[in-house]
Coordinates of C-alpha atoms in Angstrom, one line a residue:
Chain A
M1 CA -27.4 -31.4 -137.2
T2 CA -29.5 -28.2 -136.6
Y3 CA -32.2 -27.0 -139.2
A4 CA -32.0 -23.5 -139.5
I5 CA -35.3 -23.7 -141.3
R6 CA -37.8 -27.1 -141.9
A7 CA -40.7 -26.9 -143.9
E8 CA -43.1 -30.1 -144.5
G9 CA -45.7 -30.3 -147.0
L10 CA -46.0 -26.6 -147.5
V11 CA -48.8 -26.0 -149.9
R12 CA -50.3 -22.5 -151.3
R13 CA -52.7 -22.0 -153.5
F14 CA -53.8 -18.3 -155.4
G15 CA -57.0 -19.1 -156.8
A16 CA -57.2 -22.0 -159.4
T17 CA -53.1 -21.6 -159.6
T18 CA -51.3 -23.8 -157.4
A19 CA -47.9 -22.2 -156.4
L20 CA -46.5 -24.7 -153.7
A21 CA -47.8 -28.6 -154.2
G22 CA -46.4 -29.6 -151.2
V23 CA -42.7 -28.6 -150.3
D24 CA -40.4 -30.5 -147.6
L25 CA -37.3 -28.0 -147.2
A26 CA -34.6 -29.0 -144.6
V27 CA -31.6 -26.3 -144.3
P28 CA -28.7 -27.1 -141.9
T29 CA -27.9 -23.8 -139.5
G30 CA -24.7 -21.8 -141.0
T31 CA -25.0 -23.0 -144.8
V32 CA -26.5 -21.5 -148.1
F33 CA -29.4 -23.5 -149.4
G34 CA -30.5 -22.6 -153.1
L35 CA -34.0 -22.7 -154.6
L36 CA -33.3 -22.7 -158.3
G37 CA -36.3 -22.6 -160.6
P38 CA -37.4 -20.9 -163.2
N39 CA -39.9 -17.7 -163.1
G40 CA -43.1 -19.3 -161.3
A41 CA -42.4 -22.2 -160.0
G42 CA -42.4 -21.1 -157.0
K43 CA -39.4 -20.0 -155.2
T44 CA -40.9 -16.9 -154.3
T45 CA -44.3 -18.1 -152.7
A46 CA -41.6 -20.6 -150.1
V47 CA -39.8 -17.4 -149.3
R48 CA -42.8 -15.6 -148.3
V49 CA -43.7 -18.4 -146.4
L50 CA -41.1 -19.0 -144.4
A51 CA -40.6 -15.1 -143.8
T52 CA -43.9 -15.0 -142.4
L53 CA -45.3 -12.8 -145.1
L54 CA -47.8 -14.9 -146.2
T55 CA -49.3 -18.1 -144.2
A56 CA -49.7 -21.5 -146.2
D57 CA -52.9 -23.4 -146.8
A58 CA -51.6 -26.6 -145.7
G59 CA -47.9 -28.2 -144.1
H60 CA -45.4 -26.8 -141.4
A61 CA -42.8 -24.5 -141.5
T62 CA -40.1 -23.5 -138.4
V63 CA -37.5 -21.0 -138.9
G64 CA -35.0 -21.1 -136.0
G65 CA -37.1 -23.7 -134.1
Y66 CA -40.3 -21.4 -134.1
D67 CA -43.3 -22.0 -136.3
V68 CA -43.9 -19.6 -139.0
R69 CA -47.3 -19.5 -138.0
R70 CA -48.2 -19.2 -134.7
E71 CA -44.9 -17.6 -133.5
G72 CA -44.5 -14.9 -136.3
H73 CA -43.1 -12.6 -134.6
R74 CA -40.2 -14.5 -132.9
V75 CA -39.0 -15.8 -136.4
R76 CA -39.4 -12.0 -137.5
Q77 CA -37.1 -11.1 -135.2
L78 CA -34.1 -13.7 -136.5
I79 CA -34.6 -13.4 -140.2
G80 CA -33.4 -10.9 -142.7
L81 CA -35.0 -10.2 -145.9
T82 CA -34.0 -8.6 -149.2
G83 CA -35.5 -9.3 -152.7
Q84 CA -37.6 -8.6 -155.5
Y85 CA -40.3 -8.0 -153.5
A86 CA -38.7 -6.5 -150.4
S87 CA -37.2 -3.3 -150.8
V88 CA -36.0 0.0 -149.5
D89 CA -37.7 3.3 -149.3
E90 CA -37.0 5.3 -152.3
N91 CA -37.7 8.2 -151.0
L92 CA -35.4 8.2 -148.3
T93 CA -31.5 8.7 -148.2
G94 CA -29.4 5.5 -147.4
T95 CA -29.0 6.3 -144.1
E96 CA -32.5 7.0 -143.4
N97 CA -33.3 3.8 -144.6
L98 CA -31.5 2.1 -142.1
L99 CA -32.2 4.2 -139.6
L100 CA -35.8 3.5 -140.1
I101 CA -35.1 -0.5 -139.5
G102 CA -32.8 0.0 -136.8
R103 CA -35.3 2.0 -135.3
L104 CA -38.2 -0.2 -136.1
L105 CA -35.9 -3.1 -134.4
G106 CA -35.8 -1.3 -130.9
L107 CA -31.9 0.1 -131.2
S108 CA -31.7 3.8 -129.6
R109 CA -31.2 6.5 -132.0
A110 CA -27.5 6.9 -131.0
D111 CA -27.0 2.4 -132.1
A112 CA -29.1 2.8 -134.8
R113 CA -27.1 5.5 -136.4
A114 CA -23.7 4.3 -135.3
R115 CA -25.2 1.2 -136.9
A116 CA -26.5 2.6 -140.0
G117 CA -22.8 4.1 -140.7
E118 CA -21.3 1.0 -140.2
L119 CA -23.7 -1.0 -142.5
L120 CA -23.0 1.8 -145.1
A121 CA -19.4 1.6 -145.1
D122 CA -19.4 -2.0 -145.3
F123 CA -21.6 -1.8 -148.4
Q124 CA -19.4 1.0 -149.7
L125 CA -22.4 3.3 -149.8
T126 CA -20.9 6.0 -147.5
D127 CA -20.3 8.7 -150.0
A128 CA -24.3 8.2 -151.2
A129 CA -25.2 7.9 -147.6
A130 CA -26.8 11.4 -148.0
R131 CA -28.6 10.8 -150.9
A132 CA -32.3 9.7 -151.6
A133 CA -32.2 6.2 -152.5
K134 CA -34.2 7.1 -156.1
T135 CA -30.6 8.6 -157.3
Y136 CA -29.0 5.1 -156.6
S137 CA -28.0 2.5 -159.1
G138 CA -29.4 -0.9 -159.3
G139 CA -26.3 -2.2 -157.6
M140 CA -25.8 0.7 -155.2
R141 CA -29.9 0.3 -154.4
R142 CA -29.6 -4.0 -154.0
R143 CA -26.5 -3.4 -151.7
L144 CA -28.8 -0.7 -149.5
D145 CA -31.5 -3.4 -149.8
L146 CA -29.3 -6.2 -148.4
A147 CA -27.7 -3.6 -145.5
A148 CA -31.1 -2.8 -144.6
S149 CA -32.2 -6.7 -143.8
L150 CA -28.7 -7.2 -141.7
V151 CA -29.3 -4.3 -139.8
G152 CA -30.8 -6.7 -136.9
R153 CA -27.6 -8.9 -137.2
P154 CA -30.1 -12.1 -138.4
Q155 CA -29.2 -15.9 -138.3
V156 CA -31.3 -16.7 -141.2
L157 CA -31.5 -14.3 -144.0
F158 CA -33.5 -14.8 -147.1
L159 CA -32.0 -13.6 -150.3
D160 CA -35.0 -13.7 -153.3
E161 CA -33.2 -13.7 -156.4
P162 CA -30.6 -10.9 -155.1
T163 CA -28.8 -10.5 -158.5
T164 CA -31.8 -10.4 -160.8
G165 CA -31.2 -7.6 -163.6
L166 CA -27.3 -7.2 -161.9
D167 CA -24.6 -6.3 -163.8
P168 CA -21.6 -9.0 -163.6
R169 CA -19.6 -7.3 -161.5
S170 CA -22.7 -5.8 -159.1
R171 CA -23.5 -9.8 -159.1
N172 CA -19.6 -11.0 -158.1
E173 CA -19.7 -8.0 -155.2
L174 CA -23.0 -9.6 -153.7
W175 CA -22.0 -13.0 -154.0
D176 CA -18.9 -12.2 -152.0
I177 CA -21.2 -10.6 -149.4
V178 CA -22.9 -14.0 -149.4
R179 CA -19.6 -15.9 -148.8
T180 CA -18.9 -13.2 -145.8
L181 CA -21.9 -13.5 -144.5
V182 CA -21.9 -17.5 -144.7
A183 CA -18.5 -17.3 -142.9
D184 CA -19.8 -15.1 -140.0
G185 CA -22.3 -18.1 -139.4
V186 CA -25.6 -16.9 -140.8
T187 CA -27.7 -19.4 -142.7
V188 CA -28.9 -18.4 -146.1
L189 CA -32.0 -19.6 -148.3
L190 CA -31.2 -18.1 -151.8
T191 CA -33.8 -18.2 -154.7
T192 CA -32.5 -18.1 -158.0
Q193 CA -33.4 -18.7 -161.6
Y194 CA -29.5 -18.4 -162.3
L195 CA -27.7 -21.8 -162.3
E196 CA -23.9 -20.5 -162.3
E197 CA -25.6 -18.6 -158.9
A198 CA -26.6 -22.0 -157.0
D199 CA -23.6 -23.8 -158.1
Q200 CA -21.3 -20.8 -156.8
L201 CA -23.0 -20.1 -153.3
A202 CA -25.3 -23.1 -152.4
G203 CA -24.1 -25.8 -150.6
E204 CA -27.5 -27.7 -151.1
I205 CA -29.7 -26.7 -154.1
A206 CA -33.4 -27.7 -154.3
V207 CA -34.7 -27.9 -157.9
V208 CA -38.3 -26.0 -157.5
D209 CA -40.8 -26.6 -160.7
H210 CA -44.5 -26.0 -160.7
G211 CA -44.7 -26.0 -157.1
R212 CA -42.7 -29.1 -156.1
V213 CA -39.0 -30.0 -155.4
I214 CA -37.9 -32.1 -158.2
A215 CA -34.7 -32.9 -157.2
Q216 CA -32.2 -32.1 -154.5
G217 CA -28.8 -32.3 -153.4
T218 CA -25.2 -30.7 -153.8
P219 CA -24.5 -29.4 -157.1
E220 CA -21.8 -32.1 -157.8
E221 CA -25.0 -35.1 -156.5
L222 CA -27.1 -33.2 -158.6
K223 CA -24.3 -33.1 -161.8
A224 CA -23.6 -36.7 -161.0
K225 CA -27.7 -37.7 -161.3
V226 CA -27.6 -37.1 -164.8
G227 CA -24.7 -38.4 -165.2
G228 CA -22.1 -38.4 -168.0
Q229 CA -19.8 -35.5 -169.1
V230 CA -20.8 -32.9 -172.1
L231 CA -18.4 -32.3 -174.7
A232 CA -18.3 -28.5 -176.6
V233 CA -16.8 -28.1 -179.8
R234 CA -16.5 -24.7 -181.3
P235 CA -15.4 -24.4 -184.6
A236 CA -13.0 -21.4 -185.7
D237 CA -15.2 -20.8 -188.7
P238 CA -19.0 -20.8 -188.0
A239 CA -19.8 -22.3 -191.2
D240 CA -18.2 -25.6 -190.0
L241 CA -21.1 -25.4 -187.3
P242 CA -23.3 -27.9 -189.7
T243 CA -20.3 -30.5 -189.8
V244 CA -19.5 -30.4 -186.2
L245 CA -23.2 -30.9 -185.6
A246 CA -23.4 -33.9 -187.5
V247 CA -20.1 -35.3 -186.4
A248 CA -20.4 -34.6 -182.9
G249 CA -24.6 -36.2 -183.0
E250 CA -22.8 -39.0 -184.9
V251 CA -20.3 -40.2 -182.5
A252 CA -21.9 -39.5 -179.2
R253 CA -25.1 -41.3 -180.7
A254 CA -27.1 -38.5 -179.2
T255 CA -28.8 -34.9 -180.1
P256 CA -26.2 -32.2 -180.1
E257 CA -27.2 -28.7 -179.1
V258 CA -26.0 -25.3 -180.5
A259 CA -25.6 -22.2 -178.5
N260 CA -23.1 -19.5 -178.4
Q261 CA -21.8 -21.0 -182.1
T262 CA -20.6 -24.3 -179.2
V263 CA -21.9 -27.8 -180.4
T264 CA -22.6 -29.7 -177.2
V265 CA -23.8 -33.1 -176.7
G266 CA -23.8 -35.5 -173.5
V267 CA -21.5 -38.0 -173.5
S268 CA -21.1 -41.3 -171.2
D269 CA -17.5 -42.8 -173.0
P270 CA -14.3 -40.8 -172.9
E271 CA -13.2 -42.2 -176.0
V272 CA -15.4 -39.8 -178.0
L273 CA -13.4 -37.1 -177.7
P274 CA -10.0 -38.5 -179.6
A275 CA -13.2 -40.1 -182.2
V276 CA -14.3 -36.6 -182.6
V277 CA -11.0 -34.4 -183.0
R278 CA -10.1 -37.4 -185.6
R279 CA -13.3 -36.9 -187.6
L280 CA -13.1 -32.9 -187.2
D281 CA -9.5 -33.1 -188.7
D282 CA -10.5 -35.4 -191.4
A283 CA -13.1 -33.0 -192.4
G284 CA -10.7 -30.1 -192.9
V285 CA -12.9 -28.6 -189.6
R286 CA -10.5 -25.6 -187.5
V287 CA -11.6 -25.9 -183.9
A288 CA -11.6 -22.8 -182.1
E289 CA -12.2 -24.6 -178.6
L290 CA -13.0 -28.3 -177.4
A291 CA -13.6 -29.4 -174.2
L292 CA -14.9 -32.3 -172.3
R293 CA -16.3 -31.0 -168.6
G294 CA -18.8 -32.5 -166.1
S295 CA -22.5 -31.8 -167.2
S296 CA -23.4 -27.8 -165.9
L297 CA -26.9 -27.4 -163.3
D298 CA -28.1 -26.1 -167.0
E299 CA -28.0 -29.6 -168.4
V300 CA -29.3 -30.8 -165.2
F301 CA -32.3 -28.8 -165.3
L302 CA -33.2 -29.7 -168.5
S303 CA -32.8 -33.2 -167.7
L304 CA -35.1 -33.0 -165.1
T305 CA -37.7 -30.9 -165.8
G306 CA -37.5 -31.3 -169.8
H307 CA -37.2 -27.5 -169.9
R308 CA -34.2 -25.0 -169.7
A309 CA -34.1 -22.9 -166.8
E310 CA -34.3 -19.5 -168.6
E311 CA -36.0 -20.2 -171.3
D312 CA -38.6 -17.8 -170.1
T313 CA -35.9 -15.2 -169.2
P314 CA -34.2 -14.4 -172.3
T315 CA -33.3 -10.7 -171.9
L316 CA -31.2 -11.8 -168.7
E317 CA -27.8 -12.6 -168.2
G318 CA -25.9 -15.1 -170.9
S319 CA -25.8 -18.4 -170.8
P320 CA -24.2 -19.9 -167.6
A321 CA -21.4 -22.1 -167.0
Chain B
M1 CA -16.8 -7.3 -143.0
S2 CA -17.2 -8.5 -139.1
T3 CA -19.1 -5.6 -138.4
L4 CA -21.9 -7.3 -141.0
T5 CA -23.6 -9.7 -138.5
A6 CA -21.4 -10.4 -135.7
T7 CA -23.4 -12.9 -132.9
A8 CA -27.3 -11.8 -132.3
S9 CA -28.2 -12.0 -128.8
P10 CA -28.6 -14.8 -126.8
V11 CA -32.3 -13.5 -125.2
A12 CA -35.3 -15.9 -126.3
P13 CA -37.4 -13.5 -128.5
A14 CA -40.6 -12.4 -127.6
R15 CA -44.0 -13.9 -128.3
R16 CA -45.3 -10.1 -129.2
P17 CA -44.8 -6.9 -129.3
G18 CA -46.2 -4.9 -126.4
P19 CA -48.7 -2.1 -127.1
L20 CA -46.0 0.6 -126.1
A21 CA -43.7 -1.1 -128.8
G22 CA -46.6 -0.6 -131.0
V23 CA -47.0 3.1 -130.3
R24 CA -42.7 3.5 -130.8
H25 CA -43.6 1.8 -134.2
T26 CA -46.1 3.4 -135.4
L27 CA -44.2 7.5 -134.6
T28 CA -41.2 6.0 -136.0
L29 CA -43.0 4.7 -139.1
A30 CA -45.3 8.6 -138.9
W31 CA -41.5 10.1 -139.0
R32 CA -40.6 8.2 -141.9
S33 CA -43.6 9.0 -143.9
L34 CA -42.9 13.2 -143.1
V35 CA -39.2 12.7 -143.5
Q36 CA -39.8 11.3 -147.4
I37 CA -41.1 15.8 -148.1
K38 CA -37.5 16.9 -147.5
H39 CA -37.1 14.6 -150.5
N40 CA -39.8 15.0 -152.4
P41 CA -40.3 18.9 -152.0
M42 CA -43.3 18.6 -154.4
E43 CA -45.5 17.1 -152.0
L44 CA -45.3 20.1 -149.6
L45 CA -46.1 22.2 -152.5
D46 CA -49.3 20.0 -153.2
L47 CA -50.1 20.7 -149.1
S48 CA -49.2 24.4 -149.2
V49 CA -50.0 26.1 -152.6
Q50 CA -53.0 24.1 -153.8
P51 CA -54.8 25.1 -151.1
V52 CA -53.9 28.7 -151.0
M53 CA -53.9 29.1 -154.6
F54 CA -57.9 27.8 -154.1
V55 CA -58.6 30.3 -151.6
L56 CA -57.5 33.0 -153.7
L57 CA -59.2 32.0 -156.9
F58 CA -62.6 31.9 -155.0
T59 CA -62.9 34.6 -153.0
Y60 CA -61.4 36.9 -155.4
V61 CA -62.7 35.6 -158.7
F62 CA -66.0 34.2 -157.9
G63 CA -66.5 36.1 -154.6
T64 CA -68.4 39.2 -155.7
A65 CA -70.5 37.0 -158.0
I66 CA -71.5 34.8 -155.9
S67 CA -71.9 36.8 -152.3
G68 CA -71.5 40.3 -153.6
S69 CA -67.8 41.1 -152.0
P70 CA -64.5 39.0 -151.8
G71 CA -65.1 39.8 -147.8
T72 CA -68.3 38.4 -147.4
Y73 CA -67.8 35.5 -149.5
L74 CA -64.6 34.5 -147.5
K75 CA -66.7 34.1 -144.8
F76 CA -68.6 31.7 -146.4
A77 CA -66.2 29.6 -148.3
L78 CA -63.2 28.9 -146.4
P79 CA -64.9 26.9 -144.3
G80 CA -66.0 24.5 -146.9
I81 CA -62.5 25.0 -148.7
I82 CA -60.9 23.4 -145.2
V83 CA -63.5 20.6 -145.5
Q84 CA -62.3 20.2 -149.2
T85 CA -58.7 20.0 -148.6
A86 CA -58.9 17.5 -146.0
L87 CA -60.7 15.4 -148.5
F88 CA -58.2 15.7 -151.2
A89 CA -55.2 15.0 -148.2
T90 CA -56.8 11.8 -146.9
M91 CA -56.0 10.7 -150.7
T92 CA -52.6 10.7 -149.6
T93 CA -52.9 7.6 -147.0
G94 CA -54.2 6.1 -150.2
F95 CA -51.2 6.9 -152.5
G96 CA -48.4 6.1 -150.1
L97 CA -50.0 2.9 -149.2
N98 CA -50.2 1.8 -152.9
Q99 CA -46.6 3.0 -153.5
D100 CA -45.2 0.7 -150.5
L101 CA -47.3 -2.3 -151.6
T102 CA -46.3 -2.0 -155.3
K103 CA -42.2 -1.2 -154.2
G104 CA -42.3 -4.2 -152.0
V105 CA -41.6 -1.3 -149.1
F106 CA -44.9 -2.9 -147.1
D107 CA -43.3 -6.4 -147.1
R108 CA -39.8 -5.7 -145.6
L109 CA -41.7 -3.8 -143.0
R110 CA -44.2 -6.4 -142.2
A111 CA -40.9 -9.0 -142.3
L112 CA -39.6 -7.3 -139.2
P113 CA -40.7 -7.7 -136.0
V114 CA -43.4 -4.7 -135.4
A115 CA -46.9 -4.2 -134.5
R116 CA -48.8 -5.9 -137.5
W117 CA -51.1 -2.6 -137.1
A118 CA -48.1 0.0 -137.3
P119 CA -47.7 0.7 -140.8
L120 CA -50.9 1.1 -141.2
A121 CA -51.5 3.5 -137.8
G122 CA -48.2 5.5 -138.9
R123 CA -49.0 6.3 -142.2
I124 CA -52.7 7.6 -140.9
V125 CA -50.9 9.8 -137.6
A126 CA -48.0 11.3 -140.5
D127 CA -51.5 12.4 -142.4
T128 CA -53.2 13.7 -139.8
V129 CA -49.7 16.2 -139.3
K130 CA -49.9 16.8 -142.8
Q131 CA -54.1 17.9 -142.3
A132 CA -53.2 20.1 -139.1
W133 CA -50.6 21.7 -141.4
S134 CA -53.2 22.6 -144.3
L135 CA -55.7 23.8 -141.9
A136 CA -53.4 26.2 -139.7
L137 CA -52.0 27.3 -143.2
L138 CA -55.5 28.0 -144.9
L139 CA -56.7 29.8 -141.7
G140 CA -53.4 31.7 -141.6
V141 CA -53.7 32.6 -145.2
G142 CA -57.8 33.0 -144.7
M143 CA -56.9 35.6 -141.4
I144 CA -54.9 37.6 -143.4
L145 CA -57.2 38.1 -145.8
G146 CA -59.7 39.3 -143.5
F147 CA -61.5 36.2 -142.1
R148 CA -62.2 36.3 -138.4
L149 CA -63.0 33.3 -135.8
G150 CA -66.5 33.8 -134.2
N151 CA -66.5 31.3 -131.9
G152 CA -63.0 32.0 -130.3
A153 CA -60.3 29.4 -129.4
A154 CA -63.2 26.4 -128.1
G155 CA -64.8 26.8 -131.3
L156 CA -61.4 26.6 -133.3
L157 CA -60.3 23.6 -131.6
G158 CA -63.9 22.2 -131.8
A159 CA -63.1 22.7 -135.4
L160 CA -59.8 20.8 -135.6
V161 CA -60.7 17.7 -133.9
L162 CA -64.1 17.2 -135.9
L163 CA -62.0 18.1 -139.4
L164 CA -59.4 15.5 -137.9
V165 CA -61.8 12.6 -136.6
F166 CA -63.7 13.0 -140.4
S167 CA -60.3 12.8 -141.9
L168 CA -59.9 9.7 -139.9
A169 CA -62.7 7.9 -140.9
A170 CA -62.4 9.3 -144.6
S171 CA -58.6 7.7 -145.2
W172 CA -60.3 4.3 -145.0
I173 CA -61.9 4.9 -148.0
S174 CA -58.3 6.1 -149.0
V175 CA -56.8 3.0 -147.5
L176 CA -59.5 0.5 -149.8
V177 CA -58.6 2.1 -152.9
G178 CA -54.7 2.2 -152.6
V179 CA -55.3 -1.9 -151.6
L180 CA -57.2 -2.3 -154.6
V181 CA -55.6 -0.5 -157.4
S182 CA -52.3 -1.8 -159.1
E183 CA -50.3 1.9 -159.1
P184 CA -50.3 4.8 -157.0
D185 CA -51.4 7.1 -160.1
K186 CA -54.6 5.5 -160.7
V187 CA -55.6 6.7 -156.5
Q188 CA -54.9 10.3 -157.1
I189 CA -57.0 9.7 -160.8
F190 CA -60.1 8.2 -158.3
G191 CA -59.2 11.1 -155.6
F192 CA -60.3 13.6 -158.7
T193 CA -62.9 11.9 -160.1
V194 CA -64.7 11.4 -157.0
I195 CA -63.9 14.6 -154.6
F196 CA -64.4 16.9 -157.3
P197 CA -67.8 16.2 -158.4
L198 CA -68.6 15.5 -154.5
T199 CA -67.8 18.8 -153.1
F200 CA -68.7 20.6 -156.3
T201 CA -71.9 19.4 -155.6
S202 CA -72.4 20.6 -151.9
N203 CA -72.6 24.2 -150.8
V204 CA -68.6 24.8 -150.2
F205 CA -68.5 27.0 -152.9
V206 CA -72.1 28.1 -153.7
P207 CA -75.0 28.6 -151.5
T208 CA -77.4 26.0 -151.9
D209 CA -80.4 28.3 -152.5
Q210 CA -78.9 29.3 -156.2
M211 CA -78.4 26.0 -157.7
P212 CA -81.1 24.3 -159.5
T213 CA -84.2 23.0 -157.5
W214 CA -82.7 19.1 -158.4
L215 CA -79.6 19.4 -157.2
Q216 CA -80.4 21.8 -154.0
H217 CA -82.1 17.8 -152.7
W218 CA -78.6 16.2 -153.1
V219 CA -76.9 19.0 -151.5
E220 CA -78.6 19.0 -148.9
V221 CA -77.8 15.2 -148.0
N222 CA -74.2 15.6 -149.3
P223 CA -71.8 15.1 -146.2
V224 CA -69.2 17.7 -147.8
T225 CA -72.5 19.9 -147.2
I226 CA -73.2 18.5 -143.4
L227 CA -69.5 18.9 -142.5
A228 CA -68.9 22.3 -144.2
D229 CA -72.0 23.7 -142.1
A230 CA -70.4 21.9 -139.1
L231 CA -66.9 23.9 -139.8
R232 CA -69.0 27.2 -140.3
G233 CA -71.2 27.2 -137.2
L234 CA -67.6 26.4 -135.6
L235 CA -65.6 28.7 -137.3
V236 CA -68.1 31.3 -137.9
G237 CA -71.0 30.7 -136.1
G238 CA -74.6 29.8 -136.7
P239 CA -75.6 26.2 -136.0
V240 CA -73.8 23.6 -134.2
A241 CA -75.1 20.8 -133.0
G242 CA -77.0 19.4 -135.7
P243 CA -74.3 19.5 -138.4
V244 CA -71.7 18.2 -135.8
G245 CA -73.6 15.4 -134.7
Q246 CA -74.6 14.2 -138.1
S247 CA -70.9 15.1 -139.1
L248 CA -69.9 12.6 -136.7
L249 CA -72.6 9.8 -137.8
W250 CA -71.2 10.1 -141.4
A251 CA -67.5 9.9 -139.9
A252 CA -68.6 6.8 -137.8
G253 CA -70.5 5.5 -140.9
I254 CA -67.8 5.6 -143.2
L255 CA -65.6 4.5 -140.4
L256 CA -67.8 1.3 -140.0
V257 CA -67.8 0.4 -143.4
F258 CA -64.4 1.3 -145.1
A259 CA -62.2 -0.2 -142.0
P260 CA -63.4 -3.6 -142.4
L261 CA -63.3 -3.6 -146.4
S262 CA -59.9 -2.2 -146.3
V263 CA -58.3 -4.5 -143.7
R264 CA -59.8 -7.4 -145.1
A265 CA -58.7 -6.2 -149.1
L266 CA -55.0 -5.9 -147.3
S267 CA -55.1 -9.3 -145.8
R268 CA -55.7 -10.7 -149.5
R269 CA -53.5 -8.2 -151.0
V270 CA -50.4 -9.2 -149.3

């Protein structure tokens, strides 16, 4: 197996803060690799080191086989970067933004123009091509941003929180684009604080917290690591929540949680399900929704780190899974 | 969407960009800074209306009071107003750089295989073009109002070169400010709080001997005075060698101090 990205023991400090405390990564060519973690976990720092924007204090990394530190210019010919910290020029039109990148990459004027037209069409921006990017909506801007990082047909694409702040429809569109890219053989390193996003896109996920990879594997492996399943019960009448909470806790012998008027509790014995149904029936609680499912990445994160992935950013999209 | 990527060229990537490629990157990035004006007409207004307004206001409001007649005053003040305009214009370098840094455009450019110095150089080239535009505009308006070149084309060329050299050096101060402050507006605030007093306590608008004695000491050593005198010498007439030499020394000094500081601050920030 060849690896598009390899990192060993990356350390990066900012003053007294250690953003990366020894990160190892190995991303096979042609796959999507997810870096999952809350704000401040070190995801963006890792991407900036791999994209040659920042040098590591210690450790070693290669992208496409080239050393990010000693062969930065070669690495930069292979990569595309999109994200919260790499952006389009708001005072240029969509076309001009892509022309600029094309020309900087050494395309002739005609080729750069053709490439810009192609990408604008692919990203449904043709109608807005002659407008300054500052007039674009958030979703359009993100699409232009992604288009800009694809002008040079990169082999490795870094997506730093590509859907943060996007509405669900724009987010789904962006996910589709990423899937298309991977089908074309591009390697994608994706950072996200959305567990659902990593689950949807990534073949392999590294969970990052406080500058360290604390767990790594396929979404399924990570879920299996935590073990067991989750029982979710939503009563028809929210007034019954305390009863449901009590019953679920007692039967599952674990501490249940409440979110969105749904009680969830980790269970290891499938027999719990009928038992809970009987007890709730006896108590006269009408149930609107009852499900037994594999644990979501949210639970994985909680059990790995001791805190929820999104607790720092409550204003963003709703709870995953 | 097969057009998205297709396959990249199998040629091994170059180890570093050649100097010619660097020049090409610089020109492309300069184009980018200039084409922005199309979508931001306010900037053109800033570059054009403000200097012209200064010439008209000072010539007709203060001209008679300071020099006896607007025509005499114009001859004295226009070279200085050109200096003031050029100094204000250097702030656009820092303003634009800060905008690129805060919005993430700078990172996008640095993640591309372009010469490391091209983003900064592109900005400075574009700002030099803007400087030349302002200078032409100011001289044009001055000519309409009765300003005449005392040393012909050679003096004009010398003035242009000296002004651009000095601006180039001064734009490093602007770069340093642009790197250090947190948002673009602060660059402008800095510009106003420093450049206004600096130009008003020079002999740009008022001859030195009309000021209080204690202030005259400062006015005489103020680099703005020296540069204004140099431009007067080149455009109107009078001593040239002394003020031009001193202006070049100041430019060299500013460059030697601020260019390394700016580069260091920039590499710390990104």
